[in-house]
mmCIF file of C-alpha atoms and ligand atoms in Angstrom:
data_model
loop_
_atom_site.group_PDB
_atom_site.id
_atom_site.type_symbol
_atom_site.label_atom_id
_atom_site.label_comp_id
_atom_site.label_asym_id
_atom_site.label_seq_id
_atom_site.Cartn_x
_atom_site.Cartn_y
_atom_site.Cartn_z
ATOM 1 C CA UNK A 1 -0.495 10.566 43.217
ATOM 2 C CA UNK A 2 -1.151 7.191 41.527
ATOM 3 C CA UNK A 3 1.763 6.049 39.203
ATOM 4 C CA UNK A 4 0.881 5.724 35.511
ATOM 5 C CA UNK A 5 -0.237 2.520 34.545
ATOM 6 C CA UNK A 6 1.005 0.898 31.396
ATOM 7 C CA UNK A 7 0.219 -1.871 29.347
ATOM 8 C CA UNK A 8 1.155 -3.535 25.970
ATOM 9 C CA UNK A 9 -1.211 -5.010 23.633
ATOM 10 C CA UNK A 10 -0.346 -7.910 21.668
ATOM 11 C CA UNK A 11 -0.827 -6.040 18.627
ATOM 12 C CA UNK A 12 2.788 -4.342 19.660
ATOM 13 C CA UNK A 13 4.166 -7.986 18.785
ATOM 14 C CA UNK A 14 7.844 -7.308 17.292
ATOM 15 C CA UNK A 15 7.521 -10.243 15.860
ATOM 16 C CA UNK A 16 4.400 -9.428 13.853
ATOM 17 C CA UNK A 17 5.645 -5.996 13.110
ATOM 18 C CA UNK A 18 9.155 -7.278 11.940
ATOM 19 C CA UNK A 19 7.216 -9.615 9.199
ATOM 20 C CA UNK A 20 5.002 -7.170 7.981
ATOM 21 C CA UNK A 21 7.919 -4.487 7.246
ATOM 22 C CA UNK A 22 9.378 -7.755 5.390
ATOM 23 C CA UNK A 23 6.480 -7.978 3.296
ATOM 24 C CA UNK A 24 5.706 -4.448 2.286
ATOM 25 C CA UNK A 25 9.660 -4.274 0.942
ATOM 26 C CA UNK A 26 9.043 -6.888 -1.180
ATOM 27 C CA UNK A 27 6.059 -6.301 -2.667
ATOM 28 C CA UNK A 28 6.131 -5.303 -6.583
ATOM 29 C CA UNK A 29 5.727 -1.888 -5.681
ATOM 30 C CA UNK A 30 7.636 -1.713 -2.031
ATOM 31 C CA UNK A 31 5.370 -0.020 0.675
ATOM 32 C CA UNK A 32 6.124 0.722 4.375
ATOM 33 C CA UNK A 33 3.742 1.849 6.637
ATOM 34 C CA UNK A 34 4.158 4.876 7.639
ATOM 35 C CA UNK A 35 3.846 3.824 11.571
ATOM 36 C CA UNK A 36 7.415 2.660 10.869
ATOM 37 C CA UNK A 37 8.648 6.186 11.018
ATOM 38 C CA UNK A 38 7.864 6.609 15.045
ATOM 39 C CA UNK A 39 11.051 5.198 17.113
ATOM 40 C CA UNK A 40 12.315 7.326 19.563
ATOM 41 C CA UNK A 41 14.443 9.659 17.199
ATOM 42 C CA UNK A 42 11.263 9.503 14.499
ATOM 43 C CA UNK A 43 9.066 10.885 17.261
ATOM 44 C CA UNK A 44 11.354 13.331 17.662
ATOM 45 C CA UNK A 45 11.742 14.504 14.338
ATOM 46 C CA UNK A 46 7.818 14.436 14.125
ATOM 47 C CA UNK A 47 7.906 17.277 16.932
ATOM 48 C CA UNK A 48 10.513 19.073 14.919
ATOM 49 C CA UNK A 49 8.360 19.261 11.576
ATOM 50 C CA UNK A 50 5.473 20.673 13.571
ATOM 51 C CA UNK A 51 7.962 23.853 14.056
ATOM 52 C CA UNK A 52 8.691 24.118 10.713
ATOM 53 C CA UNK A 53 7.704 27.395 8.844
ATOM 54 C CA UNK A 54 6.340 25.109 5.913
ATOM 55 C CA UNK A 55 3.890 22.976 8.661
ATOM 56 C CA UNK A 56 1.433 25.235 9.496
ATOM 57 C CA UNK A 57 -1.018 22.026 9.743
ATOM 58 C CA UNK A 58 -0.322 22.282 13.892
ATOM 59 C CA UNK A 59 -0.341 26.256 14.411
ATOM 60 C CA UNK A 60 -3.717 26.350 12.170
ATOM 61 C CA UNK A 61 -5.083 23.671 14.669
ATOM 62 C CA UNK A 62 -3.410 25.569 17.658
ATOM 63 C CA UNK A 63 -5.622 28.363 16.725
ATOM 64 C CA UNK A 64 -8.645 26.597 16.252
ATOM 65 C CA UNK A 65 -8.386 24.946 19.792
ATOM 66 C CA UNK A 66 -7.415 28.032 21.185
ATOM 67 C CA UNK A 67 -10.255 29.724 19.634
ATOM 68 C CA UNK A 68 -13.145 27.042 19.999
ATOM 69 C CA UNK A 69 -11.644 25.100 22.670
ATOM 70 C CA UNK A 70 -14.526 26.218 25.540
ATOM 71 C CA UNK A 71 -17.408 25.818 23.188
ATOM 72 C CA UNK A 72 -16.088 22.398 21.503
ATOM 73 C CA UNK A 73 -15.791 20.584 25.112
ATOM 74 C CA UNK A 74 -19.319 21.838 26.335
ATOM 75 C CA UNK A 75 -20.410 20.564 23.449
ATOM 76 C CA UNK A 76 -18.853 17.586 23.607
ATOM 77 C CA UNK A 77 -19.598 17.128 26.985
ATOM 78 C CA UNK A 78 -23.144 18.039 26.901
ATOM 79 C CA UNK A 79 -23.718 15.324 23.842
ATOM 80 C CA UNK A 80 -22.289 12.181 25.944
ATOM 81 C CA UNK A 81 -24.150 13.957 28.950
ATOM 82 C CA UNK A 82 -21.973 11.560 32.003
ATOM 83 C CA UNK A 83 -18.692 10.800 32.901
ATOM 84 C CA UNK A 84 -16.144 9.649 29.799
ATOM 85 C CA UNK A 85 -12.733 8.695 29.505
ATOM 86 C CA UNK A 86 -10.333 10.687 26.989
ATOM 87 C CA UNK A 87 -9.070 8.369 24.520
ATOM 88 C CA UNK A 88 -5.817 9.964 22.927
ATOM 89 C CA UNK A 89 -5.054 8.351 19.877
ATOM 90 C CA UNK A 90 -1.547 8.369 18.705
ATOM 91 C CA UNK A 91 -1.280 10.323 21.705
ATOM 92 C CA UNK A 92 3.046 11.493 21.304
ATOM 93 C CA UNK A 93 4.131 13.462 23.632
ATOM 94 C CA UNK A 94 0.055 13.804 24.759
ATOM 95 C CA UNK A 95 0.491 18.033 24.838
ATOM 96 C CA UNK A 96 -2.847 18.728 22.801
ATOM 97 C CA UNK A 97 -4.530 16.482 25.259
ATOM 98 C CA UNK A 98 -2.769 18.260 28.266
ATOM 99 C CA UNK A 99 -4.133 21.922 26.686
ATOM 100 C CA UNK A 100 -7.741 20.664 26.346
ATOM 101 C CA UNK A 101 -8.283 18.606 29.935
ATOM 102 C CA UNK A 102 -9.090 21.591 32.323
ATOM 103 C CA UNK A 103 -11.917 21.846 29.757
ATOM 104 C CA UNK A 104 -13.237 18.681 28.936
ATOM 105 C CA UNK A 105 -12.766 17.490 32.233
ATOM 106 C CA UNK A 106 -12.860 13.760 31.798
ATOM 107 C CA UNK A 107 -12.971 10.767 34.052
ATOM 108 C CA UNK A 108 -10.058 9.528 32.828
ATOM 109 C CA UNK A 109 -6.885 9.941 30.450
ATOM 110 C CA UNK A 110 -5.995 6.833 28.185
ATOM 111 C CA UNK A 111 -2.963 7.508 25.805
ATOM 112 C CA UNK A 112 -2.513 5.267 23.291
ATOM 113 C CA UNK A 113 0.699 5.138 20.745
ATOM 114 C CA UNK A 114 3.215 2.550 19.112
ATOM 115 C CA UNK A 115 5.423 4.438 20.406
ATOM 116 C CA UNK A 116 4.977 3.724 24.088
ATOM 117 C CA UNK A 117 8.811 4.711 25.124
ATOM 118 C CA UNK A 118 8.256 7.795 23.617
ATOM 119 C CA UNK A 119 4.579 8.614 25.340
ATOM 120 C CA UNK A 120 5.855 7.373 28.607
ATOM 121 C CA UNK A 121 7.927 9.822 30.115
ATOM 122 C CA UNK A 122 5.355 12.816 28.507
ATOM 123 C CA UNK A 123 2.066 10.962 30.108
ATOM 124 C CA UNK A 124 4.097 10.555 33.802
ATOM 125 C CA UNK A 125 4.820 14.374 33.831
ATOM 126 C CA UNK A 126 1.166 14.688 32.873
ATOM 127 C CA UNK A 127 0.394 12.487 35.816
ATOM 128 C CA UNK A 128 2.337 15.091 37.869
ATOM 129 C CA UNK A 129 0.465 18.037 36.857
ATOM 130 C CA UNK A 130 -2.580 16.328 37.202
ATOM 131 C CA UNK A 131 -2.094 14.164 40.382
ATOM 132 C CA UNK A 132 -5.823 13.488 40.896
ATOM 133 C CA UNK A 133 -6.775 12.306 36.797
ATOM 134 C CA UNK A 134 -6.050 8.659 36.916
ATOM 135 C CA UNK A 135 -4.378 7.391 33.143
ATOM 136 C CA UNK A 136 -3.471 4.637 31.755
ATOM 137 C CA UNK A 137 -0.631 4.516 28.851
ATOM 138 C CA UNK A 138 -1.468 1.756 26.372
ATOM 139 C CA UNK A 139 1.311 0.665 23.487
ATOM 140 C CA UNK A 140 -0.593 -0.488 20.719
ATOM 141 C CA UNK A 141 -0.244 -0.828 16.686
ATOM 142 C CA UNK A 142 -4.232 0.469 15.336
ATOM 143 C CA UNK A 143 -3.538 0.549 12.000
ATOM 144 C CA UNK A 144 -5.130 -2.482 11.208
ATOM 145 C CA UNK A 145 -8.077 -2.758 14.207
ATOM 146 C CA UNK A 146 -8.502 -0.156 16.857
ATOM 147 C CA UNK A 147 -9.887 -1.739 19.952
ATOM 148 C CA UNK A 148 -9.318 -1.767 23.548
ATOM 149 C CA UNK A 149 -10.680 -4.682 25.985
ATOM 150 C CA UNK A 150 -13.702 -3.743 27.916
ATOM 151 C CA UNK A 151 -11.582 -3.884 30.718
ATOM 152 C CA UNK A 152 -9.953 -0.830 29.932
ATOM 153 C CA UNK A 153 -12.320 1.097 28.405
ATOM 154 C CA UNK A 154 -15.508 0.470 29.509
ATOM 155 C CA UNK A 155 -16.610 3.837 28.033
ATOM 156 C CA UNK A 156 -18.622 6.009 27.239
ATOM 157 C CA UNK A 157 -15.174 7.956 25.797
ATOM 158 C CA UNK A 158 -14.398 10.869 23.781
ATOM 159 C CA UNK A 159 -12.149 9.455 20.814
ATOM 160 C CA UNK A 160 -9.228 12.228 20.398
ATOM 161 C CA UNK A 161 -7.617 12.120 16.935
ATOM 162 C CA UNK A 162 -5.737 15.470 16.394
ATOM 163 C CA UNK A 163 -3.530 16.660 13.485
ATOM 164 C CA UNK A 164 -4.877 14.890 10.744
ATOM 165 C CA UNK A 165 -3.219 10.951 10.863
ATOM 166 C CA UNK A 166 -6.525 10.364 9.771
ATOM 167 C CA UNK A 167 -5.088 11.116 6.264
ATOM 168 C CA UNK A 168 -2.376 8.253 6.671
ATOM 169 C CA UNK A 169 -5.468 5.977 5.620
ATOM 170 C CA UNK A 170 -7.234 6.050 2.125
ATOM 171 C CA UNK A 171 -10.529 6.834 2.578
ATOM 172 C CA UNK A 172 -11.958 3.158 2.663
ATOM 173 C CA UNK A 173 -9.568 2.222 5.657
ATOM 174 C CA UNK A 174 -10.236 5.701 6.806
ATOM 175 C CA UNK A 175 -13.948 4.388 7.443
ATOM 176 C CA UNK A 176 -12.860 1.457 8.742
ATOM 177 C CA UNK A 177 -11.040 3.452 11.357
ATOM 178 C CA UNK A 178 -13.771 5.524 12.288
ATOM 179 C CA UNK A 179 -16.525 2.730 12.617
ATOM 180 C CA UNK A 180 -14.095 1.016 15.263
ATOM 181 C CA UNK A 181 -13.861 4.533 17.148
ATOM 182 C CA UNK A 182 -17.335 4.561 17.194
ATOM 183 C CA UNK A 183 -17.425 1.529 18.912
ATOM 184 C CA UNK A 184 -15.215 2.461 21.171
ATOM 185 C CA UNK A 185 -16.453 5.475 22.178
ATOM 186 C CA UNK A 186 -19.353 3.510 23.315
ATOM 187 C CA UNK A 187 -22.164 6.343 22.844
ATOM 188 C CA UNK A 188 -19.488 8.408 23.456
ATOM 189 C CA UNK A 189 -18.151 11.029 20.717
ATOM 190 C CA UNK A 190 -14.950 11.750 18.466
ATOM 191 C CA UNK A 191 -12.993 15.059 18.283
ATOM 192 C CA UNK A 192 -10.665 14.929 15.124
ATOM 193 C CA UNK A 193 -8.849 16.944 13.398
ATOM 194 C CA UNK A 194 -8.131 16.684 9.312
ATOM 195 C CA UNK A 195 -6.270 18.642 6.967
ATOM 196 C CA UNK A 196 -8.263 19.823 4.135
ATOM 197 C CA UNK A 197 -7.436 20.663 0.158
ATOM 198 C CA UNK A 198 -5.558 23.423 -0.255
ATOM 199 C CA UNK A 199 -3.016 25.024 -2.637
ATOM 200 C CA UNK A 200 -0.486 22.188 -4.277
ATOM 201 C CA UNK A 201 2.718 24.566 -3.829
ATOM 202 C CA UNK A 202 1.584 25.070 -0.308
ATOM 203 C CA UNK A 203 1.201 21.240 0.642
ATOM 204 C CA UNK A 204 4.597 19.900 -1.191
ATOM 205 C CA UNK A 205 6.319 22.641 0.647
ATOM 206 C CA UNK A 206 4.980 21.437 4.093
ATOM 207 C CA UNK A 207 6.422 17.744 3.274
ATOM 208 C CA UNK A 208 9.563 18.984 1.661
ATOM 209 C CA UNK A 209 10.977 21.273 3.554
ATOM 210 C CA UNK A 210 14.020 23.822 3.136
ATOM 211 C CA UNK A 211 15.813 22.569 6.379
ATOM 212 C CA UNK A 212 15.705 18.919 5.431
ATOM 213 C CA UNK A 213 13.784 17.819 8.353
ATOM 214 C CA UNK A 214 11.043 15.628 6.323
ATOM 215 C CA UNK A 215 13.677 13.964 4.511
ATOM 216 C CA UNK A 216 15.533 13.302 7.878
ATOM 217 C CA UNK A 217 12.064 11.673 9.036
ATOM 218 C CA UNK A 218 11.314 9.911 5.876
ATOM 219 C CA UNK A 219 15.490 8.495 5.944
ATOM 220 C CA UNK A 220 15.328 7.691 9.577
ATOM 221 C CA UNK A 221 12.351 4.871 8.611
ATOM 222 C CA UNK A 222 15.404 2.889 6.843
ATOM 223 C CA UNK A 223 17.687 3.196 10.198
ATOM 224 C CA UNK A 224 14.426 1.802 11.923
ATOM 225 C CA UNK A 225 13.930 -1.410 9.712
ATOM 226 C CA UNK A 226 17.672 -1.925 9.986
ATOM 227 C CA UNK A 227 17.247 -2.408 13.690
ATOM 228 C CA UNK A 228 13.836 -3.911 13.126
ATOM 229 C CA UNK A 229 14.653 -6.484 10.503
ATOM 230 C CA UNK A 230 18.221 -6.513 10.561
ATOM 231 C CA UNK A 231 18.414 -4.865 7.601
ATOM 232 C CA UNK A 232 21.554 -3.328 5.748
ATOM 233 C CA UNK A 233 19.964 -0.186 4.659
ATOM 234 C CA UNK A 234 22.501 2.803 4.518
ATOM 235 C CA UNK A 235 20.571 6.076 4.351
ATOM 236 C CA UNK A 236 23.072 8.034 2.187
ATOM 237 C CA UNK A 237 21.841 6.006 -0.585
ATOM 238 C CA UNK A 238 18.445 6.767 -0.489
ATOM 239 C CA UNK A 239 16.848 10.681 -1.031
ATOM 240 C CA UNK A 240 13.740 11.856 0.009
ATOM 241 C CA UNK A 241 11.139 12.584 -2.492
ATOM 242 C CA UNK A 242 7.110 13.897 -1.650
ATOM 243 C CA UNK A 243 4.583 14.736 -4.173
ATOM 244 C CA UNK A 244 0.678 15.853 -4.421
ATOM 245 C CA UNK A 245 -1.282 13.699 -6.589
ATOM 246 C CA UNK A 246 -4.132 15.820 -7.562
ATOM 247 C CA UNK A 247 -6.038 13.331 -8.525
ATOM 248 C CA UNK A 248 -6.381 11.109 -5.517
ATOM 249 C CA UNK A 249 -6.051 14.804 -3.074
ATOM 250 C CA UNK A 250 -2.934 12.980 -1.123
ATOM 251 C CA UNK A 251 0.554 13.581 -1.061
ATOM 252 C CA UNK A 252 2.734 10.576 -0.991
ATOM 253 C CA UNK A 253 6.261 10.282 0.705
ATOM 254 C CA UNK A 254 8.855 8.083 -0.939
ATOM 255 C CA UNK A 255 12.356 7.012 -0.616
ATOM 256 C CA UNK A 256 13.988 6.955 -3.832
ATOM 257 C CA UNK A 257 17.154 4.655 -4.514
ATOM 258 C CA UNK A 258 20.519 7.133 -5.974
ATOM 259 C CA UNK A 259 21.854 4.304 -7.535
ATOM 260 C CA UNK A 260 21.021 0.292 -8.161
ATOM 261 C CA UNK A 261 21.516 -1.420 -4.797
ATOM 262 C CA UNK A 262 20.614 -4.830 -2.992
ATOM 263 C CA UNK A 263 19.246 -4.601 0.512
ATOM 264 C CA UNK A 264 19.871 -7.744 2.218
ATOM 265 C CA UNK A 265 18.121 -8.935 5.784
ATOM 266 C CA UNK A 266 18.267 -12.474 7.460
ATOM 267 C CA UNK A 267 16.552 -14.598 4.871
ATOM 268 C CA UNK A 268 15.818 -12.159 2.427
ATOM 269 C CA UNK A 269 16.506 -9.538 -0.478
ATOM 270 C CA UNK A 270 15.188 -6.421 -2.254
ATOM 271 C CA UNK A 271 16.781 -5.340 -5.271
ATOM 272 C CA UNK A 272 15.967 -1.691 -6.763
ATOM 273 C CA UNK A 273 16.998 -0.055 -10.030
ATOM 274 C CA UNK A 274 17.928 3.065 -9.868
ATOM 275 C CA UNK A 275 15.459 5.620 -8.786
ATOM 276 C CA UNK A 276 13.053 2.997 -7.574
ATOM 277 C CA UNK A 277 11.030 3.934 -4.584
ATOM 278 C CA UNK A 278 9.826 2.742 -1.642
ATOM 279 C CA UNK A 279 6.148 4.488 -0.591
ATOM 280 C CA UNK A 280 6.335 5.472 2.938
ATOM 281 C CA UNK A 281 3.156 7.747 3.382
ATOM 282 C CA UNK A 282 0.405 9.108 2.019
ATOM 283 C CA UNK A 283 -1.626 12.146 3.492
ATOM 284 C CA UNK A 284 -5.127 12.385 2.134
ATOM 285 C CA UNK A 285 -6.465 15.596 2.235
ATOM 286 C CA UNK A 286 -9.928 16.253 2.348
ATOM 287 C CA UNK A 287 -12.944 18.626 1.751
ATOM 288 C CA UNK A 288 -15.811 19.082 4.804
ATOM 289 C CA UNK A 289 -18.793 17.652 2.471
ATOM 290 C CA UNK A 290 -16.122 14.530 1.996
ATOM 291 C CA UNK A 291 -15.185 14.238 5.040
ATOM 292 C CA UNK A 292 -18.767 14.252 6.522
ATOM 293 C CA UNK A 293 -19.765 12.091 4.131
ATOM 294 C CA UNK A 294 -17.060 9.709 5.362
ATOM 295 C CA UNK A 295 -18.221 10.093 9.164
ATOM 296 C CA UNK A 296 -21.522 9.199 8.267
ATOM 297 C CA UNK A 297 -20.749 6.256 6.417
ATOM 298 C CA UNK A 298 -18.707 5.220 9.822
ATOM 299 C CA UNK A 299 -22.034 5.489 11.779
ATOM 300 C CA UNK A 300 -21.100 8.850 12.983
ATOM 301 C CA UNK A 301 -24.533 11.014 12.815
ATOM 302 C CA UNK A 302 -23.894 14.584 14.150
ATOM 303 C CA UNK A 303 -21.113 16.409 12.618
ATOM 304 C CA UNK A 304 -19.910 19.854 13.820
ATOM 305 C CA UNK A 305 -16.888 21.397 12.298
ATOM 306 C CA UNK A 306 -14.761 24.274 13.023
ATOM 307 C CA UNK A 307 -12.067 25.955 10.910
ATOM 308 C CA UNK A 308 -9.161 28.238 11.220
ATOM 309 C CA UNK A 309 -9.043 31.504 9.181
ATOM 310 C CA UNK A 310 -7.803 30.595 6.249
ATOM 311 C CA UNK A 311 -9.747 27.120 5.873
ATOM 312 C CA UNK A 312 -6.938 24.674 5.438
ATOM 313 C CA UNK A 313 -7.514 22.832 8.865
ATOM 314 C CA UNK A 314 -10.664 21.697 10.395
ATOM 315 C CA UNK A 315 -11.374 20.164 14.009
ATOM 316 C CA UNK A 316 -14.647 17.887 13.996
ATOM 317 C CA UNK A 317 -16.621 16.844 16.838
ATOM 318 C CA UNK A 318 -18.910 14.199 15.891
ATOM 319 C CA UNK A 319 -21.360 11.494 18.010
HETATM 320 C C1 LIG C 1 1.696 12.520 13.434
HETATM 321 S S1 LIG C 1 2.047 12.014 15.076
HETATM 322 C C2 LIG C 1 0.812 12.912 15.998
HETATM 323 C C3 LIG C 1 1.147 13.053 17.470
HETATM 324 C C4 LIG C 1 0.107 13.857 18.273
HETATM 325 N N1 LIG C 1 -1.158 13.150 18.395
HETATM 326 C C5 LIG C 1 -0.136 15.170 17.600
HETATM 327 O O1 LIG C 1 -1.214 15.359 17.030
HETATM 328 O O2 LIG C 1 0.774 16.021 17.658
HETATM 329 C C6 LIG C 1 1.411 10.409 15.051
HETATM 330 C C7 LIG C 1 1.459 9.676 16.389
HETATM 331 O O3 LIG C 1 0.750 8.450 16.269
HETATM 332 C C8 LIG C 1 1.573 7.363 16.635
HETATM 333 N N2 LIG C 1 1.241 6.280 15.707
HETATM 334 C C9 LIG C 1 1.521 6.211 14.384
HETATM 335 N N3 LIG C 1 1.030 5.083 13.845
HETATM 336 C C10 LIG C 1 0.409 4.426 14.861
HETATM 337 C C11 LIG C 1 -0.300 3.185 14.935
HETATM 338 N N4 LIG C 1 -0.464 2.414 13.855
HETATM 339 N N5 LIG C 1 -0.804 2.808 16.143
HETATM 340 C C12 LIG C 1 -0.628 3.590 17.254
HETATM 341 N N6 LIG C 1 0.026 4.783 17.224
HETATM 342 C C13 LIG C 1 0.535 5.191 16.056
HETATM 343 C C14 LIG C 1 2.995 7.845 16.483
HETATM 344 O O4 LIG C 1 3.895 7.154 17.315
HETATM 345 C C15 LIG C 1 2.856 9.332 16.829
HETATM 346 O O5 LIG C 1 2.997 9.558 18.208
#
């Protein structure tokens, strides 16, 4: 069995991420990125949320691959028509990739996450189910460009982009995005998943839930820019707050200050009144005609979508 290769791309760069936290906490309206919520215990809280009663996003796209699986990767596989590389982005703990190789059967598996500490020890057990599937584990930030060097993927690839982090980016970036996975995928195609519109009640719930385990996920951001940064944050003073804006179809996750309080980091400050916030997510939500409206605009030309039962989740396969 070949051992997992790994590599970092400079876009991990501490010291790029470190000044970029720095600058979304002090702009007029503070703003994270929500890639700051995946350290080792944020990735684990992740995989706790997806097992909440509230965060059916995951079982509804369980279902769909369950249901659709076989017919999605023969179709997928018949459109790029040779061999292709599985490019997991944001791959975690890379299980919806592990359910879906026997039947897309590609080349190769490449996992990419910030997170690589996290994805490394779930990619080398994948390795040692599937001795004879060479991957590669690549730690990487994509947020602002998604690209790979030639070197690595030489492509044709399928672009995997399950459970709907698609919706982290408004729907101009969100384009963006999706024109540099075309690219990638090199005549290749994209399987994503997206969360679509549904009822208001039913999406605050799934990012507020009864047990607290959002909140712990949104909180444990702060304990990750203290490390980051150097940062003096203390989590009891901050509360968890999401909400659906209707108008712009995304729910946004803050962190609200209980009281007025100075954060303080090596050469710098952030003062907040009271109740001021700092935005940590937002989750777009979208409708099919949107949504292939958006693929198109990104170059993507053939859209096929499937749904679970009650329409709230959708997995697209586009080329
Ligand atoms: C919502 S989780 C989804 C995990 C898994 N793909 C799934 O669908 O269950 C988002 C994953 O993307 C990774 N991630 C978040 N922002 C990222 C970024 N800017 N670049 C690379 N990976 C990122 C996180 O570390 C995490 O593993």
């Amino acid at each position: 069995m070949p051992p997992v290769q790994f590599h970092a791309l400079d876009t991990l760069s501490v010291v790029e991420l470190a000044a970029q936290a720095r600058a979304g906490l002090l702009r007029e309206a503070a703003t994270v990125s929500p890639k700051f919520f995946y350290d080792a215990l944020g990735s684990r809280l992740f995989e706790a949320i997806t097992e909440l009663d509230e965060y059916g996003l995951m079982r509804a796209e369980a279902t769909i691959f369950s249901s659709f699986g076989a017919v999605m990767a023969g179709e997928a596989r018949a459109r790029i028509g040779r061999p292709f590389d599985l490019v997991d982005l944001g791959a975690g703990d890379c299980a919806k990739a592990a359910r879906l190789l026997a039947l897309l059967q590609p080349a190769r598996y490449l996992a990419l996450d910030i997170s690589i500490e996290h994805m490394r020890p779930a990619l080398q057990r994948m390795q040692h189910e599937h001795p004879g599937l060479p991957m590669v584990g690549i730690g990487t930030d994509f947020s602002d460009r998604l690209q790979l060097p030639r070197t690595l993927c030489p492509g044709p690839a399928l672009v995997f982009y399950p459970g709907s982090s698609i919706g982290n980016f408004d729907p101009q970036a969100a384009q963006r995005l999706l024109a540099q996975a075309r690219e990638l995928a090199a005549g290749g195609a994209l399987l994503i998943g997206v969360d679509l519109v549904k009822d208001k009640a039913q999406l605050q719930a799934a990012y507020d839930d009864a047990l607290g385990v959002t909140a712990a996920f949104n909180l444990n951001l702060l304990r990750h820019l203290n490390r980051l940064i150097g940062s003096d944050f203390d989590p009891r003073q901050w509360r968890h707050h999401a909400r659906y804006d209707e108008g712009a179809g995304r729910i946004e996750m803050h962190l609200l200050a209980r009281a007025a309080l100075v954060v303080r980091w090596p050469g710098g400050e952030r003062r907040f009144a009271a109740g001021e916030g700092i935005h940590t997510e937002n989750s777009y939500k979208w409708t099919l005609p949107d949504f292939a409206e958006l693929l198109r605009g990104a170059g993507w030309r053939r859209a096929q979508s499937w749904c679970d039962a009650a329409e709230g989740f959708a997995v697209v396969l586009a080329s």
